[in-house]
């Protein structure tokens, strides 16, 4: 198996061209190391400290998935065994592993996410074309990870006793931060961004030999030495080359200009390698000459992309780090989609925080957070004034602390660090205006924050909340136009603000740089600062979320960070979720996309989680769904509104479902779960089913009610594989080989696995009425085994053959089949064999408009030409051709 071939897709992550450059042009950057030896050295250097490796799990999925078969829906028993071996190997040498998973897609990287999903769609089309032509699995060069692999890997690792965390932002930032702050042995992943972050050492997962624990360490210091750069220059280089935030084409002409003037072109290097050398040469020989004297926008062709560029650079600054490229006087406030571009990420605010001084002024600008009320700290002067304007953080709630005066105004603009929540804290006024602008208030959510205009410019002073960091920002209209963070982090109890709270004893050192008197300040990613990432302070009401109940939101956040739930916190916090590609045949019109089949379930979950909205149908905001399905260009998310459901005894609140520990509440939780599947009428039948088949039967009933092109043979295959799986060892499953690969069976396997991830969502939302282990795929599904049973069932084999002549399984088979068929009959769905299909099913092999699927209660047929596109209430309406599969 060619490991580099398997991981070829992961190499596009991070900085464009850097992976190939390191491998071919600068191989000395890569050093072979041994984890066992590194761990021993770490223990001798830090006695009592366990060597810890932070694992970027999303980068490792392809490496971990070693089973030969990947097309049939996943070899989950084999995969679980491979994960167990991975963990055991590191544990045996005393190395602790911390696994991080992506918890959400940041808006800055949404375009890149969409680009990769659309590329995956093309690869999936090629896969199905190959299957239909050859009736076999394509080679490893077309490898596509099974659906749901990332979701179920979290639970597999937790089952194996590993510390597993789900990020509140892009995982690579949290991985790099954790590695730096916890003095970790290193980072294990496959993303060149880890060469850019100034953090602990970076090790390649693609080069790891598990037997010997040898791998390759990529040294950023050696990279800098080869390029003639400093480590602090690497974020600048990364943005000029292109990364997940900065499109590669943005600076294409600039890179070629660098290449044309580069005098040391290496003939034996490829074009991309020479471009990286040329851009690095320009940074070291040209830009360094003006560092700190001229703004980057004066040295680089940023144009209208200035905001995005600064944002990209700032994304590499970890807590406590600053960039020398930002220590200057920005000409204007840099914003992008109402987000302030941050220039520092000091979580403790212990670094220099120069606030404001006019270019004409010779005064130093200071700030401190001394809780003593009598100490004045010079803060800001106008360009025509030599008068110092003091600022202090007085613990007395009614004492005003002057902060800023306009250049032509003698009016003091008080700023106060009042601990009383309802007191207005005026902060800034314009020179011609007498109006005070209250800037920092307590957690009252309804208080409006007005705008004012800056001195002499007429420029608006914007006050808003950064939608990512939840940090409120003041953009002043002064000539210096600095950005001033003004309020508190609503997620945590620790404050990050220029409104220094009297309880905080940290000091902000006096600014001493005379050449540059202004620095654009930011505190990026405040969630990362806390050692306990699940800590939610009372200020959470200030966060713009879909749910206002802070207690419930805190619980959801805890489950999210601890990787115990799926999508619940995303729905409740941002109201935006995504689902990546699934192995679906865009040319098969008979089977709908999983995105539509399971949408009614998600809609009912939305109504449960967004319970603050009383009139669900009309007033509750829609959830943004970025779900990949054939024909979806992903230009915009689907806007999907909640769908009310009927729970026997009434829908319980989340507090009851999540906090009430009375034994009888487990019944209410199960009732709510079944209501999400619209299967309350089948509760009695399902309760009679033994574990772990209860959840499987629930899912099968829902599928067969929803999709009328599923037949009795399909049901037989699903049940038979689940029963036979219980008696098979991993080695038996490895040796199993289906006669050939059927494209419909491939899609059905992926459809069932996506249903299992939907069960994880519903079970999490309802307070865990079922054990998660009951619908972990390694307990109830195996891709090759299902494929074998499907082919046998399609050929008309007897049930006894499907069950491998095992009589005990035969009884269970008929019981499970009876439960599913009886429940479907209650919904007027009679499951028939393929031989009994009439003209209604004649089109299941390709004719459009061949069936219906259920959207709540009653049948809802799709219109001709738009099969499976009935959206249910509240969904976004698209033009006719946008819903077509092809």
CSV table of C-alpha atoms in Angstrom, one decimal, residues 628-877:
chain,number,residue,atom,x,y,z
A,628,UNK,CA,-23.8,17.8,0.2
A,629,UNK,CA,-26.1,16.0,-2.2
A,630,UNK,CA,-26.1,15.6,-6.0
A,631,UNK,CA,-27.1,18.7,-7.8
A,632,UNK,CA,-26.5,21.1,-4.9
A,633,UNK,CA,-23.9,23.7,-6.0
A,634,UNK,CA,-23.4,24.8,-2.3
A,635,UNK,CA,-23.5,28.5,-3.2
A,636,UNK,CA,-25.8,29.0,-0.2
A,637,UNK,CA,-27.0,26.9,2.7
A,638,UNK,CA,-30.5,25.4,2.7
A,639,UNK,CA,-32.7,27.2,5.2
A,640,UNK,CA,-34.6,24.6,7.1
A,641,UNK,CA,-37.2,25.5,9.7
A,642,UNK,CA,-38.2,23.4,12.7
A,643,UNK,CA,-41.0,20.9,12.3
A,644,UNK,CA,-43.3,20.5,15.3
A,645,UNK,CA,-43.7,16.9,16.6
A,646,UNK,CA,-46.2,15.2,18.9
A,647,UNK,CA,-44.9,13.6,22.0
A,648,UNK,CA,-47.3,11.6,24.2
A,649,UNK,CA,-47.9,13.7,27.3
A,650,UNK,CA,-46.5,16.8,25.7
A,651,UNK,CA,-43.0,17.7,24.6
A,652,UNK,CA,-40.7,18.0,27.6
A,653,UNK,CA,-38.3,20.9,28.0
A,654,UNK,CA,-34.6,20.4,27.6
A,655,UNK,CA,-34.1,21.0,31.3
A,656,UNK,CA,-36.4,18.1,32.0
A,657,UNK,CA,-34.7,15.9,29.4
A,658,UNK,CA,-31.2,16.8,30.3
A,659,UNK,CA,-31.2,17.5,34.0
A,660,UNK,CA,-34.0,15.4,35.6
A,661,UNK,CA,-32.5,12.2,36.9
A,662,UNK,CA,-35.7,10.5,38.1
A,663,UNK,CA,-36.0,6.9,36.8
A,664,UNK,CA,-39.3,7.6,35.0
A,665,UNK,CA,-37.7,10.3,32.9
A,666,UNK,CA,-36.0,7.7,30.8
A,667,UNK,CA,-39.5,6.8,29.5
A,668,UNK,CA,-40.1,10.5,28.5
A,669,UNK,CA,-36.7,10.6,26.8
A,670,UNK,CA,-37.5,7.5,24.7
A,671,UNK,CA,-40.9,8.9,23.8
A,672,UNK,CA,-39.3,12.1,22.6
A,673,UNK,CA,-36.7,10.2,20.6
A,674,UNK,CA,-39.4,8.1,18.9
A,675,UNK,CA,-41.4,11.3,18.2
A,676,UNK,CA,-38.4,12.7,16.3
A,677,UNK,CA,-38.7,9.7,14.0
A,678,UNK,CA,-42.5,10.0,13.9
A,679,UNK,CA,-42.7,6.5,15.3
A,680,UNK,CA,-44.6,7.0,18.6
A,681,UNK,CA,-47.2,4.5,17.5
A,682,UNK,CA,-44.5,1.8,17.4
A,683,UNK,CA,-43.2,2.3,20.9
A,684,UNK,CA,-44.6,-1.0,22.2
A,685,UNK,CA,-43.2,-3.1,19.4
A,686,UNK,CA,-39.7,-1.5,19.7
A,687,UNK,CA,-39.6,-1.9,23.4
A,688,UNK,CA,-39.9,-5.7,23.0
A,689,UNK,CA,-36.7,-5.7,20.8
A,690,UNK,CA,-33.5,-6.6,22.6
A,691,UNK,CA,-30.3,-4.5,22.5
A,692,UNK,CA,-28.5,-3.6,20.2
A,693,UNK,CA,-31.3,-4.2,17.6
A,694,UNK,CA,-33.8,-1.7,19.1
A,695,UNK,CA,-32.1,1.3,17.5
A,696,UNK,CA,-31.5,-0.6,14.2
A,697,UNK,CA,-35.2,-1.5,14.0
A,698,UNK,CA,-36.2,2.2,14.6
A,699,UNK,CA,-34.0,3.3,11.8
A,700,UNK,CA,-35.2,0.6,9.4
A,701,UNK,CA,-38.9,1.4,10.1
A,702,UNK,CA,-38.2,5.1,9.4
A,703,UNK,CA,-36.3,4.3,6.2
A,704,UNK,CA,-38.9,1.9,4.8
A,705,UNK,CA,-41.7,4.4,5.6
A,706,UNK,CA,-39.8,7.2,3.9
A,707,UNK,CA,-38.6,5.5,0.8
A,708,UNK,CA,-41.0,3.4,-1.2
A,709,UNK,CA,-38.3,2.0,-3.5
A,710,UNK,CA,-36.9,-0.1,-0.7
A,711,UNK,CA,-38.1,-3.7,-1.0
A,712,UNK,CA,-38.4,-6.8,1.1
A,713,UNK,CA,-35.1,-8.1,-0.2
A,714,UNK,CA,-33.4,-5.0,1.1
A,715,UNK,CA,-35.0,-5.5,4.6
A,716,UNK,CA,-33.8,-9.1,4.6
A,717,UNK,CA,-30.2,-8.1,3.9
A,718,UNK,CA,-30.2,-5.4,6.6
A,719,UNK,CA,-31.5,-7.7,9.3
A,720,UNK,CA,-29.4,-10.7,8.3
A,721,UNK,CA,-26.1,-8.9,8.3
A,722,UNK,CA,-26.8,-7.4,11.7
A,723,UNK,CA,-27.6,-10.8,13.2
A,724,UNK,CA,-24.7,-12.6,11.5
A,725,UNK,CA,-22.3,-9.9,12.6
A,726,UNK,CA,-22.8,-10.8,16.3
A,727,UNK,CA,-21.1,-14.2,15.8
A,728,UNK,CA,-18.2,-13.1,13.6
A,729,UNK,CA,-14.6,-12.3,14.6
A,730,UNK,CA,-12.6,-9.5,13.0
A,731,UNK,CA,-10.4,-12.0,11.1
A,732,UNK,CA,-13.5,-13.6,9.6
A,733,UNK,CA,-14.7,-10.3,8.4
A,734,UNK,CA,-11.3,-9.5,6.9
A,735,UNK,CA,-11.4,-12.7,4.8
A,736,UNK,CA,-15.0,-12.1,3.6
A,737,UNK,CA,-15.2,-11.3,-0.1
A,738,UNK,CA,-18.5,-10.4,-1.9
A,739,UNK,CA,-18.8,-11.9,-5.4
A,740,UNK,CA,-19.0,-8.4,-7.0
A,741,UNK,CA,-19.8,-4.8,-6.2
A,742,UNK,CA,-23.4,-3.6,-6.8
A,743,UNK,CA,-23.8,0.2,-7.0
A,744,UNK,CA,-27.2,0.2,-5.4
A,745,UNK,CA,-25.9,-1.8,-2.4
A,746,UNK,CA,-23.0,0.7,-2.1
A,747,UNK,CA,-25.5,3.5,-1.7
A,748,UNK,CA,-27.7,1.6,0.7
A,749,UNK,CA,-24.7,0.9,2.9
A,750,UNK,CA,-23.8,4.5,3.1
A,751,UNK,CA,-27.5,5.4,3.6
A,752,UNK,CA,-27.7,3.2,6.7
A,753,UNK,CA,-24.5,4.6,8.2
A,754,UNK,CA,-25.8,8.2,7.7
A,755,UNK,CA,-28.9,7.0,9.6
A,756,UNK,CA,-26.7,5.9,12.4
A,757,UNK,CA,-25.1,9.4,12.7
A,758,UNK,CA,-28.6,10.8,12.7
A,759,UNK,CA,-29.4,8.5,15.6
A,760,UNK,CA,-26.4,9.9,17.4
A,761,UNK,CA,-27.8,13.4,16.9
A,762,UNK,CA,-31.3,12.5,18.1
A,763,UNK,CA,-30.1,10.5,21.1
A,764,UNK,CA,-27.9,13.4,22.2
A,765,UNK,CA,-30.7,15.9,21.8
A,766,UNK,CA,-33.2,13.7,23.8
A,767,UNK,CA,-30.9,13.2,26.8
A,768,UNK,CA,-29.4,9.8,25.8
A,769,UNK,CA,-32.4,7.4,26.2
A,770,UNK,CA,-30.4,4.7,24.5
A,771,UNK,CA,-26.8,3.7,25.0
A,772,UNK,CA,-24.6,5.1,22.3
A,773,UNK,CA,-23.0,1.7,21.9
A,774,UNK,CA,-26.3,0.3,20.6
A,775,UNK,CA,-25.8,2.2,17.3
A,776,UNK,CA,-22.1,2.3,16.9
A,777,UNK,CA,-21.5,0.6,13.5
A,778,UNK,CA,-18.9,-1.9,14.7
A,779,UNK,CA,-21.8,-3.5,16.8
A,780,UNK,CA,-24.5,-3.6,14.1
A,781,UNK,CA,-23.1,-3.0,10.6
A,782,UNK,CA,-20.3,-4.3,8.4
A,783,UNK,CA,-20.1,-3.1,4.8
A,784,UNK,CA,-18.8,-6.3,3.1
A,785,UNK,CA,-21.2,-8.5,5.2
A,786,UNK,CA,-24.1,-6.4,4.1
A,787,UNK,CA,-23.0,-6.5,0.5
A,788,UNK,CA,-22.8,-10.3,0.6
A,789,UNK,CA,-26.3,-10.6,2.1
A,790,UNK,CA,-27.7,-8.0,-0.4
A,791,UNK,CA,-26.4,-10.0,-3.4
A,792,UNK,CA,-27.7,-13.2,-1.9
A,793,UNK,CA,-31.1,-11.7,-1.2
A,794,UNK,CA,-31.3,-10.1,-4.7
A,795,UNK,CA,-30.7,-13.6,-6.2
A,796,UNK,CA,-33.6,-15.0,-4.2
A,797,UNK,CA,-31.7,-17.0,-1.7
A,798,UNK,CA,-33.7,-18.4,1.2
A,799,UNK,CA,-33.6,-16.7,4.6
A,800,UNK,CA,-31.8,-19.8,6.0
A,801,UNK,CA,-28.9,-19.2,3.6
A,802,UNK,CA,-28.7,-15.5,4.5
A,803,UNK,CA,-28.5,-16.6,8.2
A,804,UNK,CA,-25.8,-19.2,7.4
A,805,UNK,CA,-28.1,-22.1,8.5
A,806,UNK,CA,-28.1,-20.8,12.1
A,807,UNK,CA,-31.5,-21.7,13.7
A,808,UNK,CA,-31.2,-19.4,16.7
A,809,UNK,CA,-30.7,-16.5,14.3
A,810,UNK,CA,-33.8,-17.5,12.3
A,811,UNK,CA,-36.1,-16.9,15.3
A,812,UNK,CA,-34.6,-13.5,15.9
A,813,UNK,CA,-34.8,-12.7,12.2
A,814,UNK,CA,-38.5,-13.3,12.0
A,815,UNK,CA,-39.1,-11.3,15.2
A,816,UNK,CA,-37.2,-8.3,13.9
A,817,UNK,CA,-38.8,-8.5,10.5
A,818,UNK,CA,-42.3,-8.7,12.1
A,819,UNK,CA,-41.6,-5.6,14.2
A,820,UNK,CA,-40.5,-3.6,11.1
A,821,UNK,CA,-43.3,-4.7,8.9
A,822,UNK,CA,-46.0,-4.2,11.5
A,823,UNK,CA,-44.8,-0.7,12.3
A,824,UNK,CA,-44.7,0.1,8.6
A,825,UNK,CA,-48.3,-1.1,8.1
A,826,UNK,CA,-49.4,1.3,10.8
A,827,UNK,CA,-48.1,4.0,8.4
A,828,UNK,CA,-49.8,2.5,5.4
A,829,UNK,CA,-46.5,1.2,4.0
A,830,UNK,CA,-46.6,-2.4,2.9
A,831,UNK,CA,-43.2,-3.8,2.2
A,832,UNK,CA,-43.3,-6.2,-0.8
A,833,UNK,CA,-40.8,-8.2,-2.6
A,834,UNK,CA,-39.4,-7.2,-5.9
A,835,UNK,CA,-41.4,-9.8,-7.8
A,836,UNK,CA,-44.7,-8.1,-6.6
A,837,UNK,CA,-43.8,-4.6,-7.7
A,838,UNK,CA,-46.3,-3.1,-10.1
A,839,UNK,CA,-46.0,-0.2,-12.5
A,840,UNK,CA,-45.5,2.2,-9.6
A,841,UNK,CA,-42.1,0.8,-9.1
A,842,UNK,CA,-41.1,0.4,-12.7
A,843,UNK,CA,-39.2,3.6,-12.7
A,844,UNK,CA,-37.1,2.8,-9.6
A,845,UNK,CA,-34.2,2.0,-12.0
A,846,UNK,CA,-34.1,5.5,-13.4
A,847,UNK,CA,-37.4,7.1,-14.2
A,848,UNK,CA,-37.9,10.4,-12.5
A,849,UNK,CA,-40.9,11.0,-10.2
A,850,UNK,CA,-41.0,7.3,-9.2
A,851,UNK,CA,-41.9,7.6,-5.6
A,852,UNK,CA,-42.6,9.5,-2.5
A,853,UNK,CA,-41.2,10.1,0.9
A,854,UNK,CA,-42.9,11.2,4.0
A,855,UNK,CA,-42.4,14.6,5.6
A,856,UNK,CA,-44.1,14.4,9.0
A,857,UNK,CA,-47.5,12.9,8.8
A,858,UNK,CA,-49.2,11.6,5.6
A,859,UNK,CA,-47.6,11.1,2.3
A,860,UNK,CA,-46.2,13.9,0.2
A,861,UNK,CA,-45.5,13.0,-3.3
A,862,UNK,CA,-42.8,14.8,-5.2
A,863,UNK,CA,-43.7,16.6,-8.3
A,864,UNK,CA,-42.8,15.2,-11.7
A,865,UNK,CA,-39.2,15.9,-12.5
A,866,UNK,CA,-38.2,16.6,-8.9
A,867,UNK,CA,-38.1,13.2,-7.1
A,868,UNK,CA,-37.4,13.3,-3.4
A,869,UNK,CA,-37.3,17.0,-3.3
A,870,UNK,CA,-40.4,17.7,-1.2
A,871,UNK,CA,-38.8,19.8,1.4
A,872,UNK,CA,-41.4,19.9,4.1
A,873,UNK,CA,-42.3,23.1,5.8
A,874,UNK,CA,-40.0,26.0,6.1
A,875,UNK,CA,-37.3,24.9,3.7
A,876,UNK,CA,-35.7,27.2,1.2
A,877,UNK,CA,-37.3,27.0,-2.2
